[in-house]
Coordinates of N, CA, C and O and ligand atoms in Angstrom, one line a residue:
X11 N 2.5 -220.4 -189.8 CA 1.1 -220.2 -189.2 C 0.9 -221.4 -188.2 O 1.2 -222.5 -188.5
X12 N 0.3 -221.0 -187.1 CA 0.0 -222.0 -186.0 C -1.3 -222.7 -186.3 O -2.3 -222.1 -186.8
X13 N -1.4 -224.0 -186.1 CA -2.6 -224.7 -186.1 C -3.2 -224.9 -184.7 O -2.4 -224.5 -183.7
X14 N -4.3 -225.4 -184.6 CA -4.9 -225.5 -183.2 C -4.1 -226.5 -182.4 O -4.1 -226.4 -181.1
X15 N -3.3 -227.4 -183.0 CA -2.5 -228.3 -182.3 C -1.3 -227.7 -181.6 O -0.7 -228.2 -180.7
X16 N -0.9 -226.5 -182.1 CA 0.2 -225.8 -181.6 C -0.1 -224.9 -180.4 O 0.8 -224.4 -179.7
X17 N -1.4 -224.7 -180.2 CA -1.8 -223.8 -179.1 C -1.9 -224.6 -177.8 O -2.6 -225.6 -177.8
X18 N -1.3 -224.1 -176.7 CA -1.4 -224.8 -175.5 C -2.9 -224.9 -175.0 O -3.6 -223.9 -175.2
X19 N -3.3 -226.0 -174.4 CA -4.6 -226.1 -173.9 C -4.8 -225.2 -172.7 O -3.9 -225.1 -171.9
X20 N -6.0 -224.7 -172.6 CA -6.3 -223.8 -171.4 C -7.5 -224.3 -170.7 O -8.3 -225.2 -171.2
X21 N -7.8 -223.8 -169.5 CA -9.0 -224.1 -168.7 C -9.1 -225.6 -168.4 O -10.2 -226.1 -168.5
X22 N -8.0 -226.2 -168.2 CA -8.1 -227.6 -167.8 C -7.3 -227.8 -166.5 O -6.4 -227.1 -166.2
X23 N -7.8 -228.8 -165.7 CA -7.1 -229.1 -164.5 C -6.2 -230.4 -164.7 O -6.7 -231.4 -165.0
X24 N -4.9 -230.2 -164.7 CA -4.0 -231.3 -165.1 C -3.6 -232.1 -163.9 O -3.2 -233.3 -164.0
X25 N -3.7 -231.5 -162.7 CA -3.3 -232.2 -161.5 C -4.4 -232.3 -160.5 O -5.0 -231.2 -160.2
X26 N -4.8 -233.5 -160.0 CA -6.0 -233.6 -159.1 C -5.8 -232.7 -157.9 O -4.7 -232.6 -157.3
X27 N -6.9 -232.0 -157.5 CA -6.9 -231.2 -156.3 C -6.3 -229.8 -156.5 O -6.0 -229.1 -155.5
X28 N -6.0 -229.4 -157.8 CA -5.3 -228.2 -158.0 C -6.3 -227.1 -158.5 O -5.8 -226.0 -158.9
X29 N -7.6 -227.3 -158.6 CA -8.5 -226.3 -159.1 C -8.4 -225.0 -158.4 O -8.6 -223.9 -159.0
X30 N -8.0 -225.0 -157.1 CA -8.0 -223.8 -156.3 C -6.9 -222.8 -156.9 O -6.9 -221.6 -156.7
X31 N -5.9 -223.4 -157.6 CA -4.9 -222.5 -158.2 C -5.3 -221.7 -159.3 O -4.6 -220.7 -159.7
X32 N -6.5 -222.0 -159.9 CA -7.0 -221.2 -161.0 C -7.8 -220.0 -160.4 O -8.8 -220.1 -159.7
X33 N -7.4 -218.8 -160.8 CA -8.0 -217.6 -160.3 C -9.2 -217.2 -161.1 O -9.1 -216.3 -162.0
X34 N -10.3 -217.9 -160.8 CA -11.5 -217.7 -161.6 C -12.1 -216.3 -161.4 O -13.0 -215.9 -162.1
X35 N -11.7 -215.6 -160.4 CA -12.2 -214.2 -160.1 C -11.8 -213.3 -161.2 O -12.3 -212.2 -161.3
X36 N -10.8 -213.6 -162.1 CA -10.4 -212.8 -163.2 C -11.6 -212.5 -164.2 O -11.5 -211.6 -164.9
X37 N -12.6 -213.3 -164.2 CA -13.7 -213.2 -165.1 C -14.7 -212.2 -164.7 O -15.6 -211.8 -165.4
X38 N -14.6 -211.7 -163.4 CA -15.7 -210.9 -162.8 C -15.8 -209.6 -163.4 O -14.9 -208.9 -163.7
X39 N -17.1 -209.1 -163.6 CA -17.4 -207.8 -164.0 C -17.9 -206.9 -162.8 O -18.0 -205.7 -162.9
X40 N -18.4 -207.6 -161.8 CA -18.8 -206.9 -160.6 C -18.2 -207.6 -159.4 O -17.9 -208.8 -159.4
X41 N -18.1 -206.8 -158.3 CA -17.6 -207.4 -157.0 C -18.5 -207.0 -155.8 O -19.1 -205.9 -155.8
X42 N -18.6 -207.9 -154.9 CA -19.4 -207.6 -153.7 C -18.6 -206.8 -152.7 O -17.4 -207.0 -152.6
X43 N -19.2 -205.8 -152.1 CA -18.6 -205.0 -151.1 C -19.4 -205.1 -149.8 O -20.7 -204.9 -149.9
X44 N -18.8 -205.3 -148.7 CA -19.5 -205.5 -147.4 C -19.5 -204.2 -146.6 O -18.5 -203.5 -146.6
X45 N -20.7 -204.0 -146.0 CA -20.8 -202.9 -145.0 C -21.0 -203.7 -143.7 O -22.1 -204.1 -143.3
X46 N -19.9 -203.9 -143.0 CA -19.9 -204.7 -141.8 C -20.7 -204.1 -140.7 O -21.0 -204.9 -139.7
X47 N -21.0 -202.9 -140.8 CA -21.8 -202.3 -139.7 C -23.2 -202.9 -139.8 O -24.0 -202.8 -138.8
X48 N -23.6 -203.5 -140.9 CA -24.9 -204.1 -141.0 C -24.9 -205.6 -140.9 O -25.9 -206.2 -140.8
X49 N -23.7 -206.2 -140.8 CA -23.6 -207.6 -140.8 C -23.8 -208.1 -139.3 O -23.3 -207.6 -138.4
X50 N -24.6 -209.2 -139.3 CA -24.9 -209.8 -137.9 C -24.3 -211.2 -137.8 O -24.6 -211.9 -137.0
X51 N -23.4 -211.5 -138.8 CA -22.6 -212.7 -138.7 C -23.5 -214.0 -138.8 O -23.3 -215.0 -138.1
X52 N -24.6 -213.9 -139.6 CA -25.5 -215.0 -139.6 C -25.0 -216.2 -140.5 O -25.4 -217.3 -140.4
X53 N -24.1 -215.9 -141.5 CA -23.5 -216.9 -142.3 C -24.3 -217.3 -143.6 O -23.9 -218.2 -144.3
X54 N -25.4 -216.6 -143.9 CA -26.1 -216.9 -145.1 C -25.3 -216.7 -146.4 O -25.3 -217.5 -147.3
X55 N -24.5 -215.6 -146.4 CA -23.7 -215.4 -147.6 C -22.7 -216.6 -147.8 O -22.5 -217.0 -148.9
X56 N -22.1 -217.0 -146.7 CA -21.2 -218.2 -146.7 C -21.9 -219.4 -147.3 O -21.4 -220.1 -148.1
X57 N -23.1 -219.7 -146.8 CA -23.9 -220.9 -147.3 C -24.2 -220.8 -148.7 O -24.1 -221.8 -149.5
X58 N -24.7 -219.6 -149.2 CA -25.2 -219.5 -150.5 C -24.1 -219.3 -151.6 O -24.4 -219.5 -152.8
X59 N -22.9 -218.9 -151.3 CA -21.9 -218.6 -152.3 C -21.6 -219.9 -153.1 O -21.1 -220.8 -152.5
X60 N -21.9 -219.9 -154.4 CA -21.7 -221.1 -155.2 C -20.2 -221.4 -155.4 O -19.9 -222.5 -155.9
X61 N -19.3 -220.5 -155.2 CA -17.9 -220.6 -155.4 C -17.1 -220.8 -154.2 O -15.8 -220.7 -154.3
X62 N -17.7 -221.0 -153.1 CA -17.0 -221.1 -151.8 C -16.0 -219.9 -151.6 O -14.8 -220.2 -151.2
X63 N -16.4 -218.7 -152.0 CA -15.5 -217.6 -152.0 C -15.7 -216.7 -150.7 O -15.2 -215.6 -150.7
X64 N -16.4 -217.2 -149.7 CA -16.6 -216.5 -148.5 C -16.1 -217.4 -147.3 O -16.6 -218.5 -147.2
X65 N -15.2 -216.9 -146.6 CA -14.8 -217.6 -145.3 C -15.0 -216.6 -144.2 O -15.9 -215.8 -144.2
X66 N -14.2 -216.8 -143.1 CA -14.5 -216.1 -141.9 C -13.2 -215.5 -141.4 O -12.1 -216.1 -141.3
X67 N -13.3 -214.3 -140.9 CA -12.2 -213.6 -140.2 C -12.2 -214.1 -138.7 O -13.1 -214.7 -138.3
X68 N -11.1 -213.8 -138.1 CA -11.0 -214.2 -136.6 C -12.1 -213.6 -135.8 O -12.5 -214.1 -134.8
X69 N -12.6 -212.4 -136.2 CA -13.6 -211.7 -135.4 C -15.0 -212.2 -135.8 O -16.0 -211.6 -135.2
X70 N -15.1 -213.2 -136.7 CA -16.4 -213.7 -137.0 C -17.2 -213.1 -138.1 O -18.2 -213.5 -138.5
X71 N -16.5 -212.1 -138.7 CA -17.2 -211.4 -139.9 C -16.7 -212.2 -141.2 O -15.7 -212.8 -141.2
X72 N -17.5 -212.0 -142.3 CA -17.2 -212.7 -143.5 C -15.8 -212.2 -144.1 O -15.5 -211.0 -144.0
X73 N -15.1 -213.2 -144.7 CA -13.9 -212.9 -145.3 C -14.0 -213.2 -146.8 O -14.3 -214.3 -147.2
X74 N -13.9 -212.2 -147.7 CA -14.1 -212.4 -149.1 C -12.8 -212.9 -149.8 O -11.7 -212.5 -149.5
X75 N -13.0 -213.9 -150.8 CA -11.8 -214.4 -151.5 C -11.9 -213.8 -152.9 O -12.6 -214.2 -153.8
X76 N -11.1 -212.7 -153.1 CA -11.2 -212.0 -154.4 C -10.7 -212.8 -155.6 O -10.9 -212.5 -156.7
X77 N -9.9 -213.8 -155.3 CA -9.3 -214.6 -156.4 C -10.2 -215.6 -157.0 O -10.0 -216.2 -158.1
X78 N -11.3 -215.9 -156.3 CA -12.2 -217.0 -156.8 C -13.7 -216.5 -157.0 O -14.5 -217.2 -157.6
X79 N -14.0 -215.4 -156.4 CA -15.4 -214.9 -156.5 C -15.6 -214.5 -158.0 O -14.8 -213.8 -158.6
X80 N -16.8 -214.9 -158.5 CA -17.1 -214.6 -159.9 C -18.1 -213.4 -160.0 O -18.5 -213.1 -161.1
X81 N -18.5 -212.8 -158.9 CA -19.3 -211.7 -159.0 C -20.8 -212.0 -159.3 O -21.4 -211.1 -159.9
X82 N -21.2 -213.1 -159.0 CA -22.6 -213.5 -159.3 C -23.7 -212.7 -158.6 O -24.8 -212.5 -159.1
X83 N -23.3 -212.3 -157.4 CA -24.3 -211.4 -156.6 C -25.3 -212.2 -155.8 O -26.1 -211.6 -155.1
X84 N -25.1 -213.5 -155.7 CA -26.0 -214.3 -154.9 C -25.9 -213.9 -153.4 O -26.9 -213.8 -152.7
X85 N -24.7 -213.6 -153.0 CA -24.5 -213.2 -151.6 C -25.3 -211.9 -151.3 O -25.9 -211.8 -150.2
X86 N -25.2 -211.0 -152.2 CA -25.9 -209.7 -152.0 C -27.4 -209.9 -152.0 O -28.2 -209.3 -151.2
X87 N -27.9 -210.8 -152.8 CA -29.4 -211.1 -152.8 C -29.8 -211.8 -151.6 O -30.9 -211.5 -151.0
X88 N -29.0 -212.7 -151.1 CA -29.5 -213.5 -149.9 C -29.2 -212.8 -148.6 O -29.8 -213.1 -147.6
X89 N -28.3 -211.8 -148.5 CA -28.1 -211.1 -147.2 C -29.3 -210.3 -146.9 O -29.6 -209.3 -147.5
X90 N -29.9 -210.7 -145.8 CA -31.2 -210.1 -145.5 C -31.1 -208.8 -144.7 O -32.0 -208.1 -144.5
X91 N -29.8 -208.5 -144.3 CA -29.6 -207.2 -143.6 C -29.1 -206.1 -144.6 O -28.8 -205.0 -144.3
X92 N -28.9 -206.6 -145.9 CA -28.4 -205.7 -147.0 C -27.0 -205.2 -146.7 O -26.7 -204.0 -146.9
X93 N -26.2 -206.1 -146.1 CA -24.8 -205.7 -145.8 C -23.9 -205.8 -147.0 O -22.7 -205.4 -146.9
X94 N -24.4 -206.4 -148.1 CA -23.5 -206.6 -149.3 C -24.1 -205.9 -150.5 O -25.3 -206.0 -150.8
X95 N -23.3 -205.1 -151.2 CA -23.7 -204.5 -152.4 C -22.7 -204.8 -153.5 O -21.5 -205.0 -153.3
X96 N -23.2 -204.9 -154.7 CA -22.4 -205.2 -155.9 C -21.9 -203.9 -156.5 O -22.8 -203.0 -156.7
X97 N -20.7 -203.8 -156.8 CA -20.2 -202.6 -157.5 C -19.4 -203.1 -158.8 O -19.0 -204.2 -158.8
X98 N -19.2 -202.2 -159.7 CA -18.5 -202.5 -160.9 C -17.1 -202.8 -160.6 O -16.4 -202.1 -159.8
X99 N -16.6 -203.9 -161.2 CA -15.2 -204.2 -161.1 C -14.3 -203.3 -161.9 O -14.5 -203.1 -163.1
X100 N -13.4 -202.7 -161.2 CA -12.5 -201.7 -162.0 C -11.0 -202.1 -161.9 O -10.2 -201.5 -162.6
X101 N -10.7 -203.2 -161.2 CA -9.3 -203.6 -161.1 C -9.0 -204.8 -161.9 O -9.8 -205.7 -162.0
Ligands
LIG5 S1 -25.5 -212.8 -145.0 FE1 -25.2 -210.6 -144.5 S2 -25.5 -210.4 -142.3 FE2 -25.2 -212.6 -142.8 S3 -23.0 -213.0 -142.4 FE3 -23.3 -212.5 -144.6 S4 -23.0 -210.3 -144.8 FE4 -23.3 -210.8 -142.6
LIG6 S1 -20.6 -212.5 -155.7 FE1 -21.1 -214.7 -155.9 S2 -19.2 -215.8 -156.0 FE2 -18.8 -213.7 -155.2 S3 -18.8 -214.0 -153.0 FE3 -20.9 -213.4 -153.6 S4 -22.0 -215.3 -153.9 FE4 -19.8 -215.8 -153.9

């Protein structure tokens, strides 16, 4: 029988600057979906995302980082043109 000492530690950052390697998006139950026809490239979603999961495409539209987004929905709440909707995560 294993004791707690035999189980490898999880959810720790062992190497400085390596937190990006943890795919925290795996916890997500919902995901944001963009309707770029409504996006005016204002950048509010980028500013408000607490996980820095929104960047920019070359054409100036938001670029979503599916590996780190936790599905909090703040971007959808703050987008004043309603270009972002949350949908159930199925993948
Ligand atoms: S907040 Fe909405 S309108 Fe502004 S850049 Fe993000 S998706 Fe586009
Ligand atoms: S749902 Fe939350 S974590 Fe994901 S992109 Fe929007 S604000 Fe960022």
